[in-house]
C-alpha cells in the first residue's frame, strides 16, 4: 500500500510540474517574432547565397524562425512567424504539421515560404486553414553543396525552404502543413 501511495504522489508531482511548466511557457510577442524572422533570413542568406534575389522578387515572405518538433503526446511540429512584405511585418501566423523526426538535428528548424506570385499571396491571406499541397503547392528550394540555388526556369507561385544551423534541409516535405493567422 505504501508503494502504491508513493507512486501516486510521484505521478501527482509530475503532473503538477508539467502544468506549472506549461503555464510558464508563452508564445513569442511581435518584437521577438520580428527579430527572430530577420535573424533567420540573415542565416538563410549564409546557407543559400543566391536566395536574396528570390526574397527581393517575392510578393511576400513568410518566415517561421523557430519550428519545434513535439515528440510527446500528439506528435507534430509547431512554429509562429511573420509575413513580410517589402521587408516589413504585416501579419503573424502559426504553422502546424506532422513531425519530421529530426532527432539528429535537435528538432528545431526554420521554415520560409516565398510567395513569388501576387495572386498566390492574396489567396493565402484570404484563406483560413491554408494547407500546403491542398490550398497551394509549394516547390522546395534546392541548394547545391556550394550554396547555389537549383531553380527551374519558370518560378512557381510559392517556394519553400527549410534549414537549421547545419544548412538547408532539402529532404523535408512541407505538404500537409497548416498555416493560420494569429493575433499578436
XYZ file of C-alpha atoms in Angstrom:
184
model
C 0.000 0.000 0.000
C 2.851 2.403 0.805
C 4.471 1.753 -2.567
C 1.212 2.444 -4.366
C 0.670 5.687 -2.399
C 4.194 6.923 -3.120
C 3.696 6.068 -6.782
C 0.536 8.177 -6.888
C 2.343 11.025 -5.119
C 5.157 10.896 -7.660
C 2.638 10.897 -10.504
C 0.769 13.846 -8.959
C 4.052 15.755 -8.509
C 4.981 15.090 -12.137
C 1.559 16.276 -13.321
C 1.804 19.437 -11.208
C 5.314 20.158 -12.502
C 4.098 19.728 -16.084
C 1.187 22.104 -15.518
C 3.439 24.723 -13.949
C 5.966 24.445 -16.782
C 3.190 24.796 -19.354
C 1.924 27.886 -17.551
C 5.379 29.457 -17.645
C 5.812 28.738 -21.348
C 4.495 31.549 -23.512
C 4.263 32.424 -27.123
C 6.641 34.970 -28.598
C 5.402 38.530 -28.877
C 5.580 40.644 -32.045
C 9.024 42.047 -31.324
C 10.510 38.597 -30.713
C 8.915 37.118 -33.835
C 10.113 40.036 -35.979
C 13.642 39.900 -34.569
C 13.899 36.120 -34.955
C 12.476 36.316 -38.502
C 15.083 38.867 -39.615
C 17.862 36.806 -37.987
C 16.546 33.666 -39.720
C 16.628 35.368 -43.133
C 20.198 36.535 -42.478
C 21.159 32.937 -41.622
C 19.390 31.655 -44.763
C 21.439 34.082 -46.857
C 24.595 32.454 -45.433
C 23.394 28.960 -46.410
C 21.989 29.896 -49.837
C 23.959 32.731 -51.359
C 21.525 33.482 -54.195
C 18.355 33.419 -52.075
C 18.348 37.203 -51.723
C 17.358 37.544 -55.400
C 14.259 35.441 -54.739
C 13.461 37.264 -51.487
C 13.609 40.615 -53.278
C 11.383 39.369 -56.127
C 8.825 37.771 -53.795
C 5.480 39.487 -53.224
C 5.620 38.223 -49.647
C 7.943 36.185 -47.430
C 6.506 34.084 -44.602
C 9.170 33.222 -42.015
C 8.737 30.705 -39.196
C 12.039 31.234 -37.354
C 11.650 28.571 -34.675
C 9.681 25.482 -35.705
C 9.845 22.890 -32.937
C 9.231 19.146 -33.144
C 6.944 17.847 -30.409
C 7.824 14.259 -29.566
C 5.358 13.595 -26.756
C 1.586 13.067 -26.722
C 0.149 14.099 -30.069
C 3.359 14.318 -32.063
C 3.826 17.135 -34.546
C 5.630 20.393 -35.184
C 4.660 23.974 -34.411
C 6.027 27.427 -35.045
C 4.990 31.053 -35.108
C 6.176 33.544 -37.674
C 5.709 36.760 -39.580
C 4.574 37.588 -43.092
C 6.946 40.188 -44.500
C 6.001 42.385 -47.435
C 8.822 44.584 -48.730
C 10.774 43.536 -45.639
C 8.158 44.781 -43.163
C 5.948 42.555 -40.978
C 2.256 42.841 -41.889
C 0.717 39.821 -40.111
C 1.591 36.902 -37.842
C 0.913 33.221 -38.427
C 1.130 29.817 -36.749
C 2.293 26.703 -38.584
C 1.452 23.141 -37.532
C 2.096 19.808 -39.183
C 3.275 16.249 -38.888
C 6.688 15.673 -37.306
C 9.776 15.267 -39.472
C 11.607 13.108 -36.896
C 14.608 15.420 -36.744
C 16.182 13.903 -33.613
C 19.681 14.051 -35.041
C 19.205 17.761 -35.849
C 17.874 18.897 -32.483
C 14.234 19.006 -33.579
C 14.319 22.746 -34.409
C 14.366 24.375 -37.793
C 13.339 27.427 -39.779
C 10.680 27.288 -42.489
C 10.341 30.042 -45.112
C 7.687 30.396 -47.808
C 8.298 32.783 -50.706
C 5.144 33.956 -52.481
C 6.539 34.666 -55.936
C 3.137 35.439 -57.427
C 0.894 38.276 -56.173
C -2.263 36.186 -56.656
C -0.804 33.321 -54.588
C -0.131 35.816 -51.776
C -3.668 37.230 -51.998
C -5.160 33.719 -51.940
C -3.000 32.819 -48.925
C -4.025 35.913 -46.969
C -7.717 35.279 -47.716
C -7.720 31.591 -46.719
C -8.403 30.191 -43.258
C -6.544 26.916 -42.570
C -4.224 27.354 -45.566
C -2.716 23.930 -46.175
C 0.468 23.227 -48.132
C -0.312 20.870 -51.005
C -4.073 21.486 -50.803
C -4.586 25.261 -50.848
C -1.442 25.719 -52.924
C 1.515 23.582 -53.875
C 4.912 24.630 -52.561
C 8.053 23.904 -54.567
C 11.105 23.236 -52.417
C 14.153 25.397 -52.960
C 17.191 23.219 -53.523
C 20.730 24.334 -52.799
C 23.873 22.654 -54.110
C 26.964 21.954 -51.986
C 28.402 25.402 -52.806
C 25.295 27.240 -51.620
C 23.949 27.973 -55.113
C 20.251 27.657 -55.839
C 18.967 24.956 -58.137
C 15.866 26.568 -59.636
C 13.612 25.904 -62.590
C 13.281 28.419 -65.419
C 9.652 29.154 -64.581
C 9.363 30.277 -60.994
C 6.433 28.510 -59.280
C 3.888 30.655 -57.373
C 5.165 29.529 -53.942
C 8.659 28.379 -52.997
C 9.580 26.801 -49.669
C 12.850 26.258 -47.867
C 13.650 24.634 -44.518
C 17.000 24.904 -42.788
C 18.773 24.616 -39.468
C 22.246 25.532 -38.227
C 23.774 22.777 -40.381
C 22.285 24.104 -43.624
C 19.341 23.762 -45.995
C 17.226 20.659 -45.388
C 16.351 19.526 -48.887
C 14.666 16.304 -47.803
C 11.854 17.769 -45.672
C 8.352 17.757 -47.094
C 6.083 20.657 -46.098
C 2.934 19.027 -47.550
C 0.137 18.890 -45.022
C 1.429 21.855 -43.029
C -1.500 24.041 -41.930
C -0.992 27.789 -41.537
C -3.353 30.213 -39.808
C -3.215 33.894 -38.963
C -2.790 34.684 -35.266
C -3.217 37.855 -33.231
C -0.049 39.467 -31.895
